[in-house]
């Protein structure tokens, strides 16, 4: 009977320990989601800053300006990181760092920490442990300018021919045609 009690106690302890590991994994996954969404939000906000410059270059038909715009991202880091803070907060995390990634393609690296602890369990001090994660998102150009035909701008976007007429009635510039925003390593 005594051996049975010891064996059952050990199994219960083991079950609670596995539960603690599961709590930690759930917290880590939630925090990684917050980091991913924050990095994507910062990169998208940076991309969206190019809207007016892209529209002006399309309307003017300035081929060199279009090529230059396709190779850069926005410069207002405060606005881009502001979006990262908002998305991290909406996902239960706080931003520890939001830094631009230089090079090609440009983007943002965001580090976050969960606002909630892993939780209390049989593991000592687990209620004082907070998950952290980081993610990098980039703004990658999808298009190259092929030339102009009057007011029409000819581009190749993801290996497909795209013709843009910025003077057409109802024209709305959709930057997702020209840029991909995605997570990177």
C-alpha positions as MATLAB code, in Angstrom:
seq = 'XXXXXXXXXXXXXXXXXXXXXXXXXXXXXXXXXXXXXXXXXXXXXXXXXXXXXXXXXXXXXXXXXXXXXXXXXXXXXXXXXXXXXXXXXXXXXXXXXXXXXXXXXXXXXXXXXXXXXXXXXXXXXXXXXXXXXXXXXXXXXXXXXXXXXXXXXXXXXXXXXXXXXXXXXXXXXXXXXXXXXXXXX';
ca = [
       0.000    0.000    0.000;
       2.841    2.405    0.839;
       4.535    1.793   -2.509;
       1.236    2.496   -4.282;
       0.909    5.889   -2.532;
       4.489    6.837   -3.411;
       4.000    5.769   -7.038;
       0.734    7.710   -7.352;
       2.307   10.794   -5.758;
       5.180   10.622   -8.219;
       2.762   10.301  -11.145;
       0.729   13.278   -9.951;
       3.897   15.338   -9.562;
       4.998   14.307  -13.046;
       1.574   15.245  -14.453;
       1.753   18.682  -12.827;
       5.294   19.157  -14.155;
       4.096   18.342  -17.688;
       1.259   20.795  -17.175;
       3.815   23.490  -16.243;
       5.780   22.766  -19.417;
       2.557   23.036  -21.401;
       1.747   26.387  -19.760;
       5.190   27.665  -20.703;
       4.785   26.493  -24.311;
       1.389   28.186  -24.625;
       2.805   31.411  -23.205;
       5.784   31.251  -25.565;
       3.566   30.652  -28.606;
       1.288   33.548  -27.687;
       4.281   35.814  -27.223;
       5.740   34.730  -30.579;
       2.419   35.626  -32.201;
       2.627   39.069  -30.595;
       6.189   39.521  -31.897;
       5.223   38.397  -35.400;
       2.211   40.703  -35.592;
       4.187   43.643  -34.172;
       7.021   43.208  -36.692;
       4.570   42.862  -39.579;
       2.693   45.967  -38.429;
       5.904   48.016  -38.293;
       6.993   46.852  -41.750;
       3.571   47.516  -43.244;
       3.430   51.004  -41.706;
       6.865   51.676  -43.176;
       5.663   50.502  -46.588;
       2.512   52.603  -46.349;
       4.624   55.730  -45.823;
       5.670   55.423  -49.471;
       2.130   55.906  -50.781;
       2.375   59.613  -51.675;
       5.868   59.310  -53.182;
       4.817   56.291  -55.253;
       1.667   58.029  -56.477;
       3.615   61.162  -57.456;
       6.219   59.095  -59.313;
       3.507   57.127  -61.160;
       1.643   60.279  -62.174;
       4.811   62.068  -63.297;
       6.052   58.986  -65.148;
       9.488   59.353  -63.564;
      11.062   55.959  -64.196;
      14.168   56.557  -62.067;
      12.055   57.806  -59.141;
       9.877   54.689  -59.382;
      12.935   52.395  -59.331;
      14.345   54.255  -56.317;
      11.041   54.101  -54.409;
      10.739   50.370  -55.067;
      14.103   49.823  -53.349;
      13.384   51.664  -50.094;
      10.901   51.823  -47.253;
       9.479   54.655  -45.190;
      11.675   56.741  -42.927;
       9.308   57.607  -40.058;
      10.519   55.055  -37.514;
       8.324   56.485  -34.759;
       5.144   55.838  -36.762;
       6.246   52.347  -37.795;
       7.265   51.339  -34.274;
       4.063   52.922  -32.946;
       2.177   50.284  -34.923;
       4.427   47.598  -33.438;
       3.582   48.799  -29.914;
      -0.158   48.792  -30.708;
      -0.148   45.268  -32.161;
       2.030   43.843  -29.383;
      -0.281   45.340  -26.772;
      -3.354   43.955  -28.527;
      -1.702   40.528  -28.298;
      -0.844   40.736  -24.597;
       2.811   41.755  -24.862;
       5.030   44.787  -24.458;
       7.718   45.873  -26.904;
      11.280   45.690  -25.605;
      12.838   46.862  -28.863;
      11.830   47.975  -32.333;
      14.770   48.477  -34.668;
      15.009   49.040  -38.400;
      16.743   46.350  -40.405;
      19.102   47.930  -42.885;
      20.069   46.379  -46.133;
      18.034   44.697  -48.793;
      15.195   44.248  -48.184;
      14.581   46.793  -45.406;
      12.370   45.910  -42.468;
      11.974   45.859  -38.685;
      13.128   43.588  -35.880;
      10.811   43.636  -32.854;
      11.436   42.073  -29.433;
       8.527   41.573  -27.019;
       7.821   40.196  -23.547;
       4.505   38.768  -22.428;
       2.508   40.866  -19.968;
       1.343   37.664  -18.265;
       3.614   35.274  -16.441;
       3.861   31.612  -17.310;
       1.652   31.016  -14.240;
       2.060   29.231  -10.953;
       2.763   25.530  -10.929;
       4.834   22.918   -9.151;
       7.915   24.548  -10.697;
       9.274   27.040   -8.177;
       9.001   30.764   -9.115;
       7.246   30.062  -12.434;
       4.796   32.862  -11.612;
       7.740   35.282  -12.033;
       8.758   33.997  -15.466;
       7.613   35.889  -18.582;
       7.915   34.602  -22.130;
       9.854   36.674  -24.645;
      10.179   36.466  -28.407;
      11.474   38.362  -31.405;
      10.535   38.588  -35.046;
      11.788   40.324  -38.156;
       9.543   41.467  -40.986;
      10.746   42.940  -44.262;
       9.331   45.077  -47.052;
      10.358   43.430  -50.286;
       9.784   44.989  -53.693;
       7.734   42.762  -55.979;
       8.117   44.846  -59.132;
      10.631   46.229  -61.580;
       9.854   49.078  -63.959;
       9.882   47.954  -67.590;
       9.144   51.314  -69.173;
       6.533   53.892  -70.038;
       3.986   54.105  -72.832;
       2.533   57.582  -72.590;
       0.795   57.746  -69.197;
       0.893   53.953  -68.783;
       3.579   52.519  -66.535;
       4.733   49.012  -67.465;
       6.035   46.823  -64.635;
       6.905   43.208  -64.028;
       5.555   42.122  -60.627;
       6.276   38.576  -59.452;
       7.009   37.531  -63.053;
       3.700   38.957  -64.328;
       3.226   41.962  -66.579;
       1.348   44.798  -64.835;
       0.181   47.986  -66.531;
      -0.728   50.937  -64.329;
      -2.670   53.970  -65.550;
      -2.500   56.467  -62.687;
      -4.703   58.905  -64.605;
      -7.627   56.478  -64.997;
     -10.900   57.452  -63.338;
     -11.223   55.684  -60.005;
      -7.539   54.709  -59.843;
      -6.590   53.652  -56.316;
      -2.977   52.911  -55.501;
      -2.629   49.566  -53.710;
       0.923   49.236  -52.423;
       0.513   45.480  -51.921;
       0.795   45.221  -55.710;
       4.302   46.653  -55.551;
       5.612   45.327  -52.213;
       5.417   42.119  -50.197;
       5.505   42.446  -46.421;
       6.495   39.183  -44.759;
       8.349   37.644  -41.862;
      12.019   36.933  -42.322;
      14.629   34.992  -40.363;
];
